[in-house]
Amino acid sequence: MTVTLTEKAEFRLRAFLKSSAAEENQAKKGIRISVKNGGCSGYEYGIEITNKPQPDDIVTQQGNVLIYVDAKSAPLLEGVVIDFIEGVMDSGFKFSNPNATDTCGCGKSFKSGDCSPNGVPCS
């Protein structure tokens, strides 16, 4: 499973992790990245802070950030690069996904091949 964080994204995520909630389970605190049905194009990205890995999570680490990816989303996130952009009109995490065959204008959803939007990886 390859998910890459740019330097800016890792820095921003470390800051979120550091400032979030209590000190308990700090060793397991990380981000969960997922793909859900929805958005303009069929799938939308999900990102949240967590300290409770799920049984089927694939766990990787980049720098000081633990990354949890649920097994169902993994094929759709293989090779994704997550950046953090800052602009006058828009700021936030930007996903560059080599599996996406189409993305919507907002950049928060994508389509992958001829798959239906059921979170099922393309064959």
mmCIF file with all atom_site columns, N, CA, C and O in Angstrom, residues 4 6 9 45 80-85 91-97 107-108:
data_model
loop_
_atom_site.group_PDB
_atom_site.id
_atom_site.type_symbol
_atom_site.label_atom_id
_atom_site.label_alt_id
_atom_site.label_comp_id
_atom_site.label_asym_id
_atom_site.label_entity_id
_atom_site.label_seq_id
_atom_site.pdbx_PDB_ins_code
_atom_site.Cartn_x
_atom_site.Cartn_y
_atom_site.Cartn_z
_atom_site.occupancy
_atom_site.B_iso_or_equiv
_atom_site.pdbx_formal_charge
_atom_site.auth_seq_id
_atom_site.auth_comp_id
_atom_site.auth_asym_id
_atom_site.auth_atom_id
_atom_site.pdbx_PDB_model_num
ATOM 1  N N  . THR A 1 4   ? 1.393   8.557  -0.326 1.00 0.00 ? 4   THR A N  1
ATOM 2  C CA . THR A 1 4   ? 2.500   9.477  -0.097 1.00 0.00 ? 4   THR A CA 1
ATOM 3  C C  . THR A 1 4   ? 1.963   10.827 0.359  1.00 0.00 ? 4   THR A C  1
ATOM 4  O O  . THR A 1 4   ? 1.027   11.360 -0.243 1.00 0.00 ? 4   THR A O  1
ATOM 5  N N  . THR A 1 6   ? 3.007   14.790 0.883  1.00 0.00 ? 6   THR A N  1
ATOM 6  C CA . THR A 1 6   ? 4.039   15.780 0.593  1.00 0.00 ? 6   THR A CA 1
ATOM 7  C C  . THR A 1 6   ? 4.517   16.346 1.929  1.00 0.00 ? 6   THR A C  1
ATOM 8  O O  . THR A 1 6   ? 3.889   16.131 2.979  1.00 0.00 ? 6   THR A O  1
ATOM 9  N N  . ALA A 1 9   ? 1.803   18.451 3.504  1.00 0.00 ? 9   ALA A N  1
ATOM 10 C CA . ALA A 1 9   ? 0.698   17.653 4.052  1.00 0.00 ? 9   ALA A CA 1
ATOM 11 C C  . ALA A 1 9   ? 1.111   16.983 5.356  1.00 0.00 ? 9   ALA A C  1
ATOM 12 O O  . ALA A 1 9   ? 0.352   16.981 6.330  1.00 0.00 ? 9   ALA A O  1
ATOM 13 N N  . TYR A 1 45  ? -13.212 11.232 -1.205 1.00 0.00 ? 45  TYR A N  1
ATOM 14 C CA . TYR A 1 45  ? -12.162 10.940 -0.239 1.00 0.00 ? 45  TYR A CA 1
ATOM 15 C C  . TYR A 1 45  ? -12.641 11.263 1.164  1.00 0.00 ? 45  TYR A C  1
ATOM 16 O O  . TYR A 1 45  ? -13.385 12.211 1.376  1.00 0.00 ? 45  TYR A O  1
ATOM 17 N N  . VAL A 1 80  ? -1.698  7.056  -4.334 1.00 0.00 ? 80  VAL A N  1
ATOM 18 C CA . VAL A 1 80  ? -2.203  8.414  -4.164 1.00 0.00 ? 80  VAL A CA 1
ATOM 19 C C  . VAL A 1 80  ? -1.160  9.294  -3.477 1.00 0.00 ? 80  VAL A C  1
ATOM 20 O O  . VAL A 1 80  ? -0.402  8.846  -2.628 1.00 0.00 ? 80  VAL A O  1
ATOM 21 N N  . VAL A 1 81  ? -1.106  10.557 -3.889 1.00 0.00 ? 81  VAL A N  1
ATOM 22 C CA . VAL A 1 81  ? -0.239  11.562 -3.265 1.00 0.00 ? 81  VAL A CA 1
ATOM 23 C C  . VAL A 1 81  ? -1.156  12.623 -2.658 1.00 0.00 ? 81  VAL A C  1
ATOM 24 O O  . VAL A 1 81  ? -2.033  13.155 -3.343 1.00 0.00 ? 81  VAL A O  1
ATOM 25 N N  . ILE A 1 82  ? -0.938  12.904 -1.374 1.00 0.00 ? 82  ILE A N  1
ATOM 26 C CA . ILE A 1 82  ? -1.749  13.905 -0.678 1.00 0.00 ? 82  ILE A CA 1
ATOM 27 C C  . ILE A 1 82  ? -0.884  15.127 -0.407 1.00 0.00 ? 82  ILE A C  1
ATOM 28 O O  . ILE A 1 82  ? 0.186   15.015 0.181  1.00 0.00 ? 82  ILE A O  1
ATOM 29 N N  . ASP A 1 83  ? -1.377  16.265 -0.855 1.00 0.00 ? 83  ASP A N  1
ATOM 30 C CA . ASP A 1 83  ? -0.677  17.535 -0.676 1.00 0.00 ? 83  ASP A CA 1
ATOM 31 C C  . ASP A 1 83  ? -1.584  18.457 0.130  1.00 0.00 ? 83  ASP A C  1
ATOM 32 O O  . ASP A 1 83  ? -2.777  18.203 0.271  1.00 0.00 ? 83  ASP A O  1
ATOM 33 N N  . PHE A 1 84  ? -1.019  19.521 0.664  1.00 0.00 ? 84  PHE A N  1
ATOM 34 C CA . PHE A 1 84  ? -1.812  20.556 1.311  1.00 0.00 ? 84  PHE A CA 1
ATOM 35 C C  . PHE A 1 84  ? -1.566  21.840 0.551  1.00 0.00 ? 84  PHE A C  1
ATOM 36 O O  . PHE A 1 84  ? -0.414  22.252 0.374  1.00 0.00 ? 84  PHE A O  1
ATOM 37 N N  . ILE A 1 85  ? -2.648  22.431 0.060  1.00 0.00 ? 85  ILE A N  1
ATOM 38 C CA . ILE A 1 85  ? -2.513  23.678 -0.698 1.00 0.00 ? 85  ILE A CA 1
ATOM 39 C C  . ILE A 1 85  ? -3.123  24.823 0.104  1.00 0.00 ? 85  ILE A C  1
ATOM 40 O O  . ILE A 1 85  ? -4.083  24.633 0.850  1.00 0.00 ? 85  ILE A O  1
ATOM 41 N N  . SER A 1 91  ? -8.168  26.432 0.476  1.00 0.00 ? 91  SER A N  1
ATOM 42 C CA . SER A 1 91  ? -7.072  25.775 1.181  1.00 0.00 ? 91  SER A CA 1
ATOM 43 C C  . SER A 1 91  ? -7.554  24.404 1.613  1.00 0.00 ? 91  SER A C  1
ATOM 44 O O  . SER A 1 91  ? -8.724  24.223 1.924  1.00 0.00 ? 91  SER A O  1
ATOM 45 N N  . GLY A 1 92  ? -6.647  23.445 1.631  1.00 0.00 ? 92  GLY A N  1
ATOM 46 C CA . GLY A 1 92  ? -7.018  22.117 2.097  1.00 0.00 ? 92  GLY A CA 1
ATOM 47 C C  . GLY A 1 92  ? -6.160  21.038 1.485  1.00 0.00 ? 92  GLY A C  1
ATOM 48 O O  . GLY A 1 92  ? -5.188  21.318 0.769  1.00 0.00 ? 92  GLY A O  1
ATOM 49 N N  . PHE A 1 93  ? -6.533  19.805 1.760  1.00 0.00 ? 93  PHE A N  1
ATOM 50 C CA . PHE A 1 93  ? -5.793  18.661 1.255  1.00 0.00 ? 93  PHE A CA 1
ATOM 51 C C  . PHE A 1 93  ? -6.210  18.370 -0.178 1.00 0.00 ? 93  PHE A C  1
ATOM 52 O O  . PHE A 1 93  ? -7.396  18.395 -0.502 1.00 0.00 ? 93  PHE A O  1
ATOM 53 N N  . LYS A 1 94  ? -5.224  18.106 -1.021 1.00 0.00 ? 94  LYS A N  1
ATOM 54 C CA . LYS A 1 94  ? -5.463  17.796 -2.428 1.00 0.00 ? 94  LYS A CA 1
ATOM 55 C C  . LYS A 1 94  ? -4.941  16.393 -2.685 1.00 0.00 ? 94  LYS A C  1
ATOM 56 O O  . LYS A 1 94  ? -3.801  16.071 -2.345 1.00 0.00 ? 94  LYS A O  1
ATOM 57 N N  . PHE A 1 95  ? -5.770  15.562 -3.288 1.00 0.00 ? 95  PHE A N  1
ATOM 58 C CA . PHE A 1 95  ? -5.426  14.180 -3.596 1.00 0.00 ? 95  PHE A CA 1
ATOM 59 C C  . PHE A 1 95  ? -5.093  14.068 -5.076 1.00 0.00 ? 95  PHE A C  1
ATOM 60 O O  . PHE A 1 95  ? -5.888  14.475 -5.917 1.00 0.00 ? 95  PHE A O  1
ATOM 61 N N  . SER A 1 96  ? -3.939  13.524 -5.381 1.00 0.00 ? 96  SER A N  1
ATOM 62 C CA . SER A 1 96  ? -3.569  13.202 -6.767 1.00 0.00 ? 96  SER A CA 1
ATOM 63 C C  . SER A 1 96  ? -3.566  11.686 -6.853 1.00 0.00 ? 96  SER A C  1
ATOM 64 O O  . SER A 1 96  ? -2.710  11.020 -6.274 1.00 0.00 ? 96  SER A O  1
ATOM 65 N N  . ASN A 1 97  ? -4.547  11.158 -7.581 1.00 0.00 ? 97  ASN A N  1
ATOM 66 C CA . ASN A 1 97  ? -4.790  9.725  -7.580 1.00 0.00 ? 97  ASN A CA 1
ATOM 67 C C  . ASN A 1 97  ? -4.560  9.140  -8.975 1.00 0.00 ? 97  ASN A C  1
ATOM 68 O O  . ASN A 1 97  ? -5.292  9.458  -9.908 1.00 0.00 ? 97  ASN A O  1
ATOM 69 N N  . GLY A 1 107 ? -12.328 18.711 -6.870 1.00 0.00 ? 107 GLY A N  1
ATOM 70 C CA . GLY A 1 107 ? -11.172 17.898 -6.524 1.00 0.00 ? 107 GLY A CA 1
ATOM 71 C C  . GLY A 1 107 ? -11.362 16.995 -5.328 1.00 0.00 ? 107 GLY A C  1
ATOM 72 O O  . GLY A 1 107 ? -10.431 16.376 -4.841 1.00 0.00 ? 107 GLY A O  1
ATOM 73 N N  . LYS A 1 108 ? -12.575 16.881 -4.851 1.00 0.00 ? 108 LYS A N  1
ATOM 74 C CA . LYS A 1 108 ? -12.839 16.059 -3.671 1.00 0.00 ? 108 LYS A CA 1
ATOM 75 C C  . LYS A 1 108 ? -13.506 14.735 -4.018 1.00 0.00 ? 108 LYS A C  1
ATOM 76 O O  . LYS A 1 108 ? -13.783 13.933 -3.156 1.00 0.00 ? 108 LYS A O  1
#
